[in-house]
Amino acid sequence: MRRTHEQRFNFDTATAKTHLDGERKRRPLSVPLVRATNFQAASSRELGDAFRSRDEHVYPRFAGPNTSAAAAKLAYLEGAEAALVFSSGMAAITTSLLTVLRPGDHVVAQRRVFAQTYTFLDQWARSYGIDTTFVETTNLDAVARAIRPETALIYIETPSNPTLEIVDIEAIAEIARSREARLFVDSTFAPPYLQRPLALGATLSLHSGSKYLSGHSDVLAGVVAGPEELIDRIRETQILLGGILDPQAAWLLLRGIKTLGLRVRKQCDNAYEIAQWLETQPQIDAVHYPWLESSPYRALADRQMRGGGGVVSFVIPGGLDGARAYVDALELIPIATSLGGVETVIEIPAELDFGPEELGQAGCAPNADPGLVRLAVGIEDSHDLLADLEQALERLGRRRQQAGVPRGGGGAVSKAMTAESSVGRFRHWLHSQSTGYLRNVPQLRFPLYPPPPPC
């Protein structure tokens, strides 16, 4: 669970290798699955010592061989002293919040944050005497003004779901330090290959392990990584509340992590190409992707990330009805929630987490245009994805023409291309304009950034 050696390997090596200690001995090259829920001790004293130290060979609510191995790998990748894995992303988030917050505390939280995190802070935490001020965390002055003497925590999510805002982790970490508050960062949309919040000054990095980390839509998991002292405290809360990851899920999480860098690179490549194509389409009202030159977050994303991630969101004219018509017209891309898997999926956030039924009108308003569509891009061939997106857009255009609705106004790239551009013409134009996407980092070594300051 804890880091015991220096981080000295490139990312893909660190993920692919089960053993990084350099020892030559007979052992499995994949962590064995251990489903046992009870372990024999040599003596009563040994069992007592193991119980008090939360040894992984006592009882799996304390720790287990597979969960400990997964936590150790993730701590290594995050550049953290320690990490924990949980039964879900929300178990990781709520357990961590309940560990550090007490009645009378105040939280400054990002307005555009994951729906269930918003609900927990806005409803459950308030019922326990913990107040939260939701602010636009892209406005650093607004963050500083919201802090009170009793502020214990700043909570952000970057990139944000579903509008992909990028928040300046380093700048907000400085604000938090100056006010003696912690900074928690939900980095689910940017796994460690793309972003390492702890190296930018965050206290804790949190993930839904169900997304990019596992990567195959077959694991429900959560992750937190940070300083050993805080992780030990969170672990005690986890033991009490019981949000423990099943050994099989931990084993699958480790398997998924082995290809994390490979998958994320392909997802970023595909997402960037799709985002650029969407900008050429007059039928699209807006495209959100932080690596686009037209994005207001491009410079910041370049500074704190290695790529724009695998999610693209865009606005279909006609509100929810228009978005439904478009999504329903897709043939290859399935309609499904979640993200980060090898298969591309699409959803309408207003139908799910970000509708008024989930957040109420106050919480829903800043988060999602009813016509917003979220595309979680996988590793398929981009030709096939673009062809499906194009045919659905053509069907939507014919429907709007029949209804007598004028076509919408397109994005920045459309000035260089005709409104009737095909996917083939776009790809020809794209290849003439670009020589590559992911930032070239030769001989990438850990740590990627200076070590984080003490908590």
Tab-separated table of C-alpha atoms in Angstrom:
chain	number	residue	atom	x	y	z
A	1	MET	CA	0.000	0.000	0.000
A	2	ARG	CA	2.896	2.374	0.667
A	3	ARG	CA	5.654	3.390	-1.698
A	4	THR	CA	8.909	1.751	-0.642
A	5	HIS	CA	11.213	2.630	-3.547
A	6	GLU	CA	12.080	5.545	-5.780
A	7	GLN	CA	9.988	6.173	-8.863
A	8	ARG	CA	12.387	5.772	-11.729
A	9	PHE	CA	10.561	4.123	-14.641
A	10	ASN	CA	8.683	5.462	-17.644
A	11	PHE	CA	4.909	5.366	-17.308
A	12	ASP	CA	4.202	2.424	-19.612
A	13	THR	CA	6.893	0.372	-17.874
A	14	ALA	CA	5.480	1.221	-14.463
A	15	THR	CA	1.990	0.140	-15.492
A	16	ALA	CA	2.908	-2.999	-17.441
A	17	LYS	CA	5.290	-4.500	-14.873
A	18	THR	CA	3.954	-6.295	-11.823
A	19	HIS	CA	7.308	-6.158	-10.039
A	20	LEU	CA	9.532	-3.074	-10.111
A	21	ASP	CA	11.917	-4.058	-7.304
A	22	GLY	CA	14.498	-5.683	-9.584
A	23	GLU	CA	14.630	-8.880	-7.539
A	24	ARG	CA	15.336	-12.140	-9.396
A	25	LYS	CA	13.269	-14.896	-7.829
A	26	ARG	CA	10.524	-17.357	-8.691
A	27	ARG	CA	7.151	-15.618	-8.461
A	28	PRO	CA	4.039	-15.008	-10.589
A	29	LEU	CA	4.129	-12.199	-13.147
A	30	SER	CA	0.492	-11.387	-12.414
A	31	VAL	CA	-0.766	-10.721	-8.899
A	32	PRO	CA	-2.661	-13.905	-7.896
A	33	LEU	CA	-6.335	-13.526	-7.079
A	34	VAL	CA	-6.910	-14.196	-3.364
A	35	ARG	CA	-10.583	-14.549	-2.460
A	36	ALA	CA	-10.024	-15.801	1.099
A	37	THR	CA	-11.822	-13.830	3.805
A	38	ASN	CA	-9.945	-15.385	6.729
A	39	PHE	CA	-6.279	-16.151	7.371
A	40	GLN	CA	-4.594	-18.448	9.875
A	41	ALA	CA	-1.951	-17.050	12.217
A	42	ALA	CA	0.956	-18.927	13.817
A	43	SER	CA	-0.001	-17.714	17.284
A	44	SER	CA	-2.538	-15.561	19.083
A	45	ARG	CA	0.101	-12.875	19.621
A	46	GLU	CA	0.912	-12.840	15.895
A	47	LEU	CA	-2.774	-12.470	15.036
A	48	GLY	CA	-3.127	-9.597	17.508
A	49	ASP	CA	-0.101	-7.814	16.083
A	50	ALA	CA	-1.391	-8.294	12.530
A	51	PHE	CA	-4.840	-7.012	13.534
A	52	ARG	CA	-3.442	-3.848	15.096
A	53	SER	CA	-1.181	-3.161	12.099
A	54	ARG	CA	-4.071	-3.710	9.656
A	55	ASP	CA	-2.091	-6.447	7.932
A	56	GLU	CA	-3.495	-7.672	4.603
A	57	HIS	CA	-3.626	-11.284	5.852
A	58	VAL	CA	-6.147	-10.807	8.666
A	59	TYR	CA	-9.567	-9.765	7.334
A	60	PRO	CA	-10.366	-8.132	3.965
A	61	ARG	CA	-12.322	-5.234	5.470
A	62	PHE	CA	-8.953	-4.047	6.797
A	63	ALA	CA	-6.912	-4.928	3.698
A	64	GLY	CA	-6.263	-7.817	1.352
A	65	PRO	CA	-3.488	-8.948	-0.981
A	66	ASN	CA	-5.279	-7.732	-4.122
A	67	THR	CA	-6.508	-4.409	-2.769
A	68	SER	CA	-3.079	-3.706	-1.283
A	69	ALA	CA	-1.385	-4.462	-4.607
A	70	ALA	CA	-3.779	-2.176	-6.487
A	71	ALA	CA	-3.292	0.608	-3.951
A	72	ALA	CA	0.486	0.301	-4.129
A	73	LYS	CA	0.464	0.513	-7.924
A	74	LEU	CA	-1.767	3.592	-7.890
A	75	ALA	CA	0.314	5.330	-5.234
A	76	TYR	CA	3.355	4.756	-7.454
A	77	LEU	CA	1.626	6.202	-10.524
A	78	GLU	CA	0.268	9.212	-8.626
A	79	GLY	CA	3.608	9.986	-6.987
A	80	ALA	CA	1.916	9.586	-3.613
A	81	GLU	CA	3.104	8.262	-0.271
A	82	ALA	CA	0.062	6.000	-0.072
A	83	ALA	CA	-3.253	5.180	-1.704
A	84	LEU	CA	-6.499	3.335	-1.003
A	85	VAL	CA	-9.010	1.590	-3.244
A	86	PHE	CA	-12.761	1.587	-2.604
A	87	SER	CA	-15.925	-0.133	-3.771
A	88	SER	CA	-16.871	2.888	-5.931
A	89	GLY	CA	-15.785	6.406	-6.761
A	90	MET	CA	-18.472	7.851	-4.522
A	91	ALA	CA	-17.329	5.613	-1.647
A	92	ALA	CA	-13.855	7.112	-2.092
A	93	ILE	CA	-15.203	10.677	-2.205
A	94	THR	CA	-17.653	10.473	0.694
A	95	THR	CA	-15.314	8.482	2.952
A	96	SER	CA	-12.546	11.034	2.385
A	97	LEU	CA	-14.866	13.969	3.037
A	98	LEU	CA	-16.267	12.414	6.200
A	99	THR	CA	-12.725	11.819	7.453
A	100	VAL	CA	-11.606	15.451	7.298
A	101	LEU	CA	-14.841	17.406	7.855
A	102	ARG	CA	-16.586	18.090	11.151
A	103	PRO	CA	-19.754	20.017	12.132
A	104	GLY	CA	-19.063	23.724	11.828
A	105	ASP	CA	-16.563	23.288	8.990
A	106	HIS	CA	-16.946	25.077	5.681
A	107	VAL	CA	-16.156	23.819	2.181
A	108	VAL	CA	-15.510	25.809	-0.983
A	109	ALA	CA	-16.511	23.578	-3.882
A	110	GLN	CA	-16.596	23.821	-7.629
A	111	ARG	CA	-20.037	24.672	-8.962
A	112	ARG	CA	-19.702	22.314	-11.933
A	113	VAL	CA	-18.845	19.127	-10.109
A	114	PHE	CA	-20.010	15.505	-10.374
A	115	ALA	CA	-23.732	15.367	-9.638
A	116	GLN	CA	-23.590	13.000	-6.660
A	117	THR	CA	-20.689	14.960	-5.126
A	118	TYR	CA	-22.801	18.098	-5.440
A	119	THR	CA	-25.754	16.331	-3.815
A	120	PHE	CA	-23.623	15.014	-0.949
A	121	LEU	CA	-22.184	18.445	-0.159
A	122	ASP	CA	-25.399	20.364	-0.765
A	123	GLN	CA	-27.744	18.047	1.130
A	124	TRP	CA	-26.098	15.376	3.272
A	125	ALA	CA	-23.177	17.428	4.546
A	126	ARG	CA	-25.425	20.393	5.386
A	127	SER	CA	-27.619	18.113	7.483
A	128	TYR	CA	-24.523	17.373	9.592
A	129	GLY	CA	-23.676	21.046	10.070
A	130	ILE	CA	-21.091	21.308	7.286
A	131	ASP	CA	-21.715	24.273	5.000
A	132	THR	CA	-20.598	24.462	1.370
A	133	THR	CA	-20.202	27.470	-0.913
A	134	PHE	CA	-20.289	26.563	-4.596
A	135	VAL	CA	-18.248	28.892	-6.805
A	136	GLU	CA	-16.810	29.145	-10.306
A	137	THR	CA	-13.385	27.737	-9.506
A	138	THR	CA	-12.060	28.946	-12.859
A	139	ASN	CA	-12.280	32.390	-11.210
A	140	LEU	CA	-9.479	32.435	-8.650
A	141	ASP	CA	-10.711	35.662	-7.049
A	142	ALA	CA	-14.106	34.033	-6.461
A	143	VAL	CA	-12.407	31.100	-4.745
A	144	ALA	CA	-10.381	33.381	-2.473
A	145	ARG	CA	-13.434	35.502	-1.595
A	146	ALA	CA	-15.480	32.434	-0.663
A	147	ILE	CA	-13.016	31.257	1.983
A	148	ARG	CA	-13.998	31.838	5.614
A	149	PRO	CA	-12.083	31.377	8.860
A	150	GLU	CA	-13.798	27.993	9.249
A	151	THR	CA	-13.006	26.793	5.721
A	152	ALA	CA	-11.371	23.368	6.010
A	153	LEU	CA	-11.409	22.212	2.403
A	154	ILE	CA	-11.466	23.298	-1.228
A	155	TYR	CA	-12.922	20.676	-3.557
A	156	ILE	CA	-12.442	20.773	-7.324
A	157	GLU	CA	-12.866	18.516	-10.342
A	158	THR	CA	-10.696	18.983	-13.424
A	159	PRO	CA	-11.499	18.416	-16.204
A	160	SER	CA	-15.082	18.865	-15.089
A	161	ASN	CA	-18.047	16.705	-15.976
A	162	PRO	CA	-19.679	17.251	-18.431
A	163	THR	CA	-18.474	20.628	-19.753
A	164	LEU	CA	-14.722	19.889	-19.465
A	165	GLU	CA	-13.686	23.070	-17.700
A	166	ILE	CA	-10.051	23.097	-16.604
A	167	VAL	CA	-9.263	24.413	-13.130
A	168	ASP	CA	-5.807	25.715	-12.219
A	169	ILE	CA	-4.729	23.161	-9.605
A	170	GLU	CA	-1.469	24.874	-8.743
A	171	ALA	CA	-3.058	28.292	-8.227
A	172	ILE	CA	-5.880	26.928	-6.072
A	173	ALA	CA	-3.397	24.835	-4.088
A	174	GLU	CA	-1.575	28.057	-3.253
A	175	ILE	CA	-4.843	29.659	-2.097
A	176	ALA	CA	-5.599	26.598	0.038
A	177	ARG	CA	-2.139	26.609	1.616
A	178	SER	CA	-2.347	30.308	2.409
A	179	ARG	CA	-5.613	29.703	4.297
A	180	GLU	CA	-4.486	26.427	5.904
A	181	ALA	CA	-7.137	24.447	4.041
A	182	ARG	CA	-6.815	21.137	2.219
A	183	LEU	CA	-7.342	20.745	-1.515
A	184	PHE	CA	-9.078	17.639	-2.872
A	185	VAL	CA	-9.015	17.100	-6.644
A	186	ASP	CA	-11.303	14.706	-8.481
A	187	SER	CA	-9.066	13.766	-11.421
A	188	THR	CA	-11.288	11.032	-12.863
A	189	PHE	CA	-11.311	12.616	-16.341
A	190	ALA	CA	-7.503	12.875	-16.318
A	191	PRO	CA	-5.856	9.664	-15.060
A	192	PRO	CA	-2.226	9.732	-13.876
A	193	TYR	CA	-0.903	9.428	-17.428
A	194	LEU	CA	-2.409	12.857	-18.175
A	195	GLN	CA	-2.370	14.686	-14.845
A	196	ARG	CA	-0.923	14.299	-11.340
A	197	PRO	CA	-2.670	16.673	-8.909
A	198	LEU	CA	-0.389	15.912	-5.954
A	199	ALA	CA	2.637	17.174	-7.855
A	200	LEU	CA	0.748	20.425	-8.459
A	201	GLY	CA	0.070	20.931	-4.740
A	202	ALA	CA	-3.181	19.074	-4.074
A	203	THR	CA	-3.642	17.297	-0.752
A	204	LEU	CA	-5.566	14.367	-2.188
A	205	SER	CA	-6.170	12.981	-5.682
A	206	LEU	CA	-9.435	11.088	-6.181
A	207	HIS	CA	-10.656	8.885	-9.036
A	208	SER	CA	-13.528	6.738	-10.064
A	209	GLY	CA	-11.525	3.619	-10.870
A	210	SER	CA	-14.458	2.401	-12.940
A	211	LYS	CA	-13.414	4.761	-15.735
A	212	TYR	CA	-9.959	5.068	-17.315
A	213	LEU	CA	-8.038	3.182	-14.640
A	214	SER	CA	-9.858	-0.120	-15.197
A	215	GLY	CA	-10.790	0.801	-18.752
A	216	HIS	CA	-13.002	-2.129	-19.764
A	217	SER	CA	-16.430	-1.278	-18.297
A	218	ASP	CA	-16.326	-4.286	-15.982
A	219	VAL	CA	-15.119	-2.848	-12.656
A	220	LEU	CA	-16.729	-0.576	-10.074
A	221	ALA	CA	-13.991	1.029	-7.963
A	222	GLY	CA	-12.726	4.238	-6.371
A	223	VAL	CA	-9.246	5.516	-5.551
A	224	VAL	CA	-7.669	8.131	-3.290
A	225	ALA	CA	-3.955	8.936	-3.155
A	226	GLY	CA	-2.064	11.328	-0.926
A	227	PRO	CA	0.128	11.693	2.163
A	228	GLU	CA	0.488	8.628	4.348
A	229	GLU	CA	-0.872	10.277	7.491
A	230	LEU	CA	-4.123	11.318	5.799
A	231	ILE	CA	-4.509	8.020	3.928
A	232	ASP	CA	-4.171	6.158	7.242
A	233	ARG	CA	-6.996	8.265	8.688
A	234	ILE	CA	-9.191	7.707	5.634
A	235	ARG	CA	-8.476	3.999	5.882
A	236	GLU	CA	-9.831	3.876	9.442
A	237	THR	CA	-13.023	5.574	8.251
A	238	GLN	CA	-13.220	3.122	5.360
A	239	ILE	CA	-12.951	0.191	7.769
A	240	LEU	CA	-15.833	1.600	9.817
A	241	LEU	CA	-18.083	2.452	6.862
A	242	GLY	CA	-17.214	-0.656	4.875
A	243	GLY	CA	-16.653	0.717	1.364
A	244	ILE	CA	-14.124	-2.032	0.622
A	245	LEU	CA	-13.195	-3.128	-2.889
A	246	ASP	CA	-13.824	-6.797	-3.694
A	247	PRO	CA	-10.634	-8.802	-4.445
A	248	GLN	CA	-11.884	-9.754	-7.921
A	249	ALA	CA	-12.523	-6.082	-8.738
A	250	ALA	CA	-9.072	-5.150	-7.420
A	251	TRP	CA	-7.524	-7.865	-9.595
A	252	LEU	CA	-9.383	-6.555	-12.664
A	253	LEU	CA	-8.365	-2.999	-11.790
A	254	LEU	CA	-4.712	-4.057	-11.773
A	255	ARG	CA	-5.177	-5.803	-15.106
A	256	GLY	CA	-6.683	-2.670	-16.630
A	257	ILE	CA	-3.900	-0.431	-15.335
A	258	LYS	CA	-1.337	-2.450	-17.321
A	259	THR	CA	-2.584	-0.848	-20.568
A	260	LEU	CA	-3.537	2.565	-19.153
A	261	GLY	CA	-1.021	4.635	-21.108
A	262	LEU	CA	-1.681	2.799	-24.372
A	263	ARG	CA	-5.432	3.203	-24.060
A	264	VAL	CA	-5.382	6.838	-23.008
A	265	ARG	CA	-3.080	7.849	-25.856
A	266	LYS	CA	-5.459	6.312	-28.403
A	267	GLN	CA	-8.505	7.809	-26.687
A	268	CYS	CA	-6.896	11.247	-26.706
A	269	ASP	CA	-5.972	10.938	-30.372
A	270	ASN	CA	-9.509	9.924	-31.296
A	271	ALA	CA	-11.150	12.573	-29.102
A	272	TYR	CA	-8.999	15.367	-30.507
A	273	GLU	CA	-9.743	14.360	-34.082
A	274	ILE	CA	-13.471	14.120	-33.368
A	275	ALA	CA	-13.502	17.482	-31.566
A	276	GLN	CA	-11.801	19.154	-34.509
A	277	TRP	CA	-14.265	17.584	-36.928
A	278	LEU	CA	-17.238	18.674	-34.812
A	279	GLU	CA	-15.970	22.261	-34.995
A	280	THR	CA	-16.333	22.120	-38.783
A	281	GLN	CA	-20.006	21.190	-38.639
A	282	PRO	CA	-22.573	24.013	-39.023
A	283	GLN	CA	-25.197	21.890	-37.268
A	284	ILE	CA	-23.240	21.958	-33.974
A	285	ASP	CA	-23.780	24.948	-31.688
A	286	ALA	CA	-20.692	24.472	-29.467
A	287	VAL	CA	-17.841	22.018	-28.901
A	288	HIS	CA	-16.121	21.541	-25.528
A	289	TYR	CA	-12.653	19.984	-25.561
A	290	PRO	CA	-9.720	21.541	-23.695
A	291	TRP	CA	-7.068	20.741	-26.322
A	292	LEU	CA	-8.808	22.692	-29.091
A	293	GLU	CA	-7.104	25.955	-30.016
A	294	SER	CA	-10.502	27.617	-29.681
A	295	SER	CA	-10.903	26.427	-26.065
A	296	PRO	CA	-10.471	29.083	-23.359
A	297	TYR	CA	-8.668	26.396	-21.334
A	298	ARG	CA	-6.085	25.399	-23.954
A	299	ALA	CA	-3.090	27.174	-22.370
A	300	LEU	CA	-3.908	25.946	-18.863
A	301	ALA	CA	-4.553	22.392	-20.070
A	302	ASP	CA	-1.187	22.429	-21.835
A	303	ARG	CA	0.487	23.524	-18.605
A	304	GLN	CA	-0.964	20.908	-16.243
A	305	MET	CA	-1.945	18.011	-18.527
A	306	ARG	CA	-0.267	15.892	-21.196
A	307	GLY	CA	-3.378	15.752	-23.383
A	308	GLY	CA	-7.022	16.753	-23.516
A	309	GLY	CA	-8.492	13.451	-22.376
A	310	GLY	CA	-10.969	11.103	-23.993
A	311	VAL	CA	-14.248	12.990	-23.524
A	312	VAL	CA	-15.769	15.498	-25.940
A	313	SER	CA	-19.032	17.312	-25.246
A	314	PHE	CA	-20.998	19.304	-27.799
A	315	VAL	CA	-24.324	21.055	-28.117
A	316	ILE	CA	-26.982	19.959	-30.598
A	317	PRO	CA	-29.506	22.662	-31.631
A	318	GLY	CA	-33.075	22.113	-30.534
A	319	GLY	CA	-32.475	21.411	-26.869
A	320	LEU	CA	-33.251	18.017	-25.394
A	321	ASP	CA	-35.405	16.940	-28.354
A	322	GLY	CA	-32.606	17.735	-30.798
A	323	ALA	CA	-30.041	15.907	-28.687
A	324	ARG	CA	-32.310	12.863	-28.419
A	325	ALA	CA	-32.870	12.797	-32.172
A	326	TYR	CA	-29.128	12.911	-32.824
A	327	VAL	CA	-28.130	10.298	-30.267
A	328	ASP	CA	-30.913	7.955	-31.375
A	329	ALA	CA	-29.694	8.226	-34.994
A	330	LEU	CA	-26.271	6.757	-34.195
A	331	GLU	CA	-25.711	3.196	-35.361
A	332	LEU	CA	-22.240	2.169	-34.165
A	333	ILE	CA	-21.884	4.190	-30.960
A	334	PRO	CA	-24.044	2.830	-28.103
A	335	ILE	CA	-26.105	5.034	-25.827
A	336	ALA	CA	-24.731	4.388	-22.342
A	337	THR	CA	-23.472	6.238	-19.305
A	338	SER	CA	-19.989	6.182	-17.754
A	339	LEU	CA	-16.733	6.744	-19.639
A	340	GLY	CA	-13.099	5.730	-19.943
A	341	GLY	CA	-13.702	2.287	-21.423
A	342	VAL	CA	-12.269	0.908	-24.633
A	343	GLU	CA	-15.658	1.307	-26.353
A	344	THR	CA	-17.024	4.721	-27.298
A	345	VAL	CA	-20.366	5.588	-25.656
A	346	ILE	CA	-22.633	8.608	-25.750
A	347	GLU	CA	-25.143	10.138	-23.347
A	348	ILE	CA	-27.226	13.253	-22.778
A	349	PRO	CA	-26.294	14.602	-19.323
A	350	ALA	CA	-29.665	16.359	-18.869
A	351	GLU	CA	-31.337	12.929	-19.032
A	352	LEU	CA	-29.157	11.566	-16.249
A	353	ASP	CA	-27.049	13.063	-13.439
A	354	PHE	CA	-27.393	16.681	-14.479
A	355	GLY	CA	-31.163	16.970	-14.772
A	356	PRO	CA	-33.338	18.936	-12.330
A	357	GLU	CA	-34.629	15.723	-10.739
A	358	GLU	CA	-31.079	14.922	-9.588
A	359	LEU	CA	-29.687	18.353	-8.727
A	360	GLY	CA	-32.711	20.623	-8.450
A	361	GLN	CA	-33.013	23.759	-10.567
A	362	ALA	CA	-30.230	25.620	-8.732
A	363	GLY	CA	-27.719	22.843	-9.201
A	364	CYS	CA	-28.789	21.934	-12.703
A	365	ALA	CA	-28.611	25.430	-14.207
A	366	PRO	CA	-24.820	25.876	-14.365
A	367	ASN	CA	-24.036	22.367	-15.470
A	368	ALA	CA	-25.652	21.393	-18.720
A	369	ASP	CA	-27.426	22.858	-21.710
A	370	PRO	CA	-30.339	20.470	-22.391
A	371	GLY	CA	-28.893	19.937	-25.871
A	372	LEU	CA	-25.448	19.003	-24.543
A	373	VAL	CA	-24.189	15.565	-25.585
A	374	ARG	CA	-21.241	13.850	-23.881
A	375	LEU	CA	-19.153	11.540	-26.044
A	376	ALA	CA	-16.782	9.274	-24.107
A	377	VAL	CA	-14.336	8.189	-26.777
A	378	GLY	CA	-12.824	4.714	-26.917
A	379	ILE	CA	-10.018	3.072	-28.858
A	380	GLU	CA	-11.880	2.144	-32.057
A	381	ASP	CA	-10.705	3.268	-35.485
A	382	SER	CA	-11.528	6.969	-35.737
A	383	HIS	CA	-12.722	6.519	-39.362
A	384	ASP	CA	-15.621	4.391	-38.112
A	385	LEU	CA	-16.491	6.742	-35.262
A	386	LEU	CA	-16.460	9.810	-37.505
A	387	ALA	CA	-18.560	8.049	-40.138
A	388	ASP	CA	-21.223	7.228	-37.549
A	389	LEU	CA	-21.213	10.742	-36.093
A	390	GLU	CA	-21.503	12.172	-39.610
A	391	GLN	CA	-24.392	9.989	-40.764
A	392	ALA	CA	-26.358	10.833	-37.602
A	393	LEU	CA	-25.714	14.543	-38.191
A	394	GLU	CA	-26.900	14.218	-41.782
A	395	ARG	CA	-30.098	12.524	-40.620
A	396	LEU	CA	-30.625	15.281	-38.055
A	397	GLY	CA	-30.064	17.900	-40.760
A	398	ARG	CA	-32.656	16.307	-43.038
A	399	ARG	CA	-35.128	16.229	-40.178
A	400	ARG	CA	-34.547	19.898	-39.423
A	401	GLN	CA	-34.882	20.813	-43.099
A	402	GLN	CA	-38.200	19.004	-43.315
A	403	ALA	CA	-39.332	20.946	-40.270
A	404	GLY	CA	-38.219	24.230	-41.862
A	405	VAL	CA	-35.537	24.936	-39.239
A	406	PRO	CA	-32.427	26.812	-40.539
A	407	ARG	CA	-29.046	25.162	-40.085
A	408	GLY	CA	-26.887	26.261	-37.168
A	409	GLY	CA	-23.610	28.208	-37.287
A	410	GLY	CA	-20.444	25.914	-37.019
A	411	GLY	CA	-17.175	26.272	-35.235
A	412	ALA	CA	-13.869	27.986	-35.825
A	413	VAL	CA	-12.402	25.465	-38.246
A	414	SER	CA	-15.433	25.667	-40.539
A	415	LYS	CA	-14.094	28.937	-41.948
A	416	ALA	CA	-11.379	26.882	-43.651
A	417	MET	CA	-13.806	24.322	-45.048
A	418	THR	CA	-17.196	24.194	-46.755
A	419	ALA	CA	-20.350	23.377	-44.828
A	420	GLU	CA	-20.686	20.146	-46.820
A	421	SER	CA	-17.264	18.783	-45.759
A	422	SER	CA	-17.162	15.020	-45.573
A	423	VAL	CA	-15.154	13.039	-43.046
A	424	GLY	CA	-12.681	12.235	-45.812
A	425	ARG	CA	-12.132	15.907	-46.666
A	426	PHE	CA	-11.792	16.743	-43.001
A	427	ARG	CA	-9.161	14.091	-42.450
A	428	HIS	CA	-7.233	15.355	-45.461
A	429	TRP	CA	-7.366	18.886	-44.072
A	430	LEU	CA	-6.438	17.700	-40.566
A	431	HIS	CA	-3.392	15.815	-41.761
A	432	SER	CA	-2.243	18.881	-43.667
A	433	GLN	CA	-2.532	21.032	-40.539
A	434	SER	CA	-1.191	18.812	-37.779
A	435	THR	CA	1.865	16.671	-37.131
A	436	GLY	CA	0.816	15.158	-33.852
A	437	TYR	CA	-1.347	15.486	-30.787
A	438	LEU	CA	0.043	14.252	-27.502
A	439	ARG	CA	2.890	16.348	-26.227
A	440	ASN	CA	6.204	14.684	-26.973
A	441	VAL	CA	7.907	13.864	-23.687
A	442	PRO	CA	11.037	11.872	-24.565
A	443	GLN	CA	12.519	9.731	-21.801
A	444	LEU	CA	9.652	10.580	-19.489
A	445	ARG	CA	10.702	9.924	-15.904
A	446	PHE	CA	9.058	10.095	-12.522
A	447	PRO	CA	8.525	12.428	-10.878
A	448	LEU	CA	6.939	14.430	-13.670
A	449	TYR	CA	6.828	17.527	-11.463
A	450	PRO	CA	8.555	18.673	-8.287
A	451	PRO	CA	7.361	16.671	-5.245
A	452	PRO	CA	4.233	18.064	-3.597
A	453	PRO	CA	4.654	20.230	-0.509
A	454	PRO	CA	3.819	18.682	2.860
A	455	CYS	CA	0.143	18.508	3.783
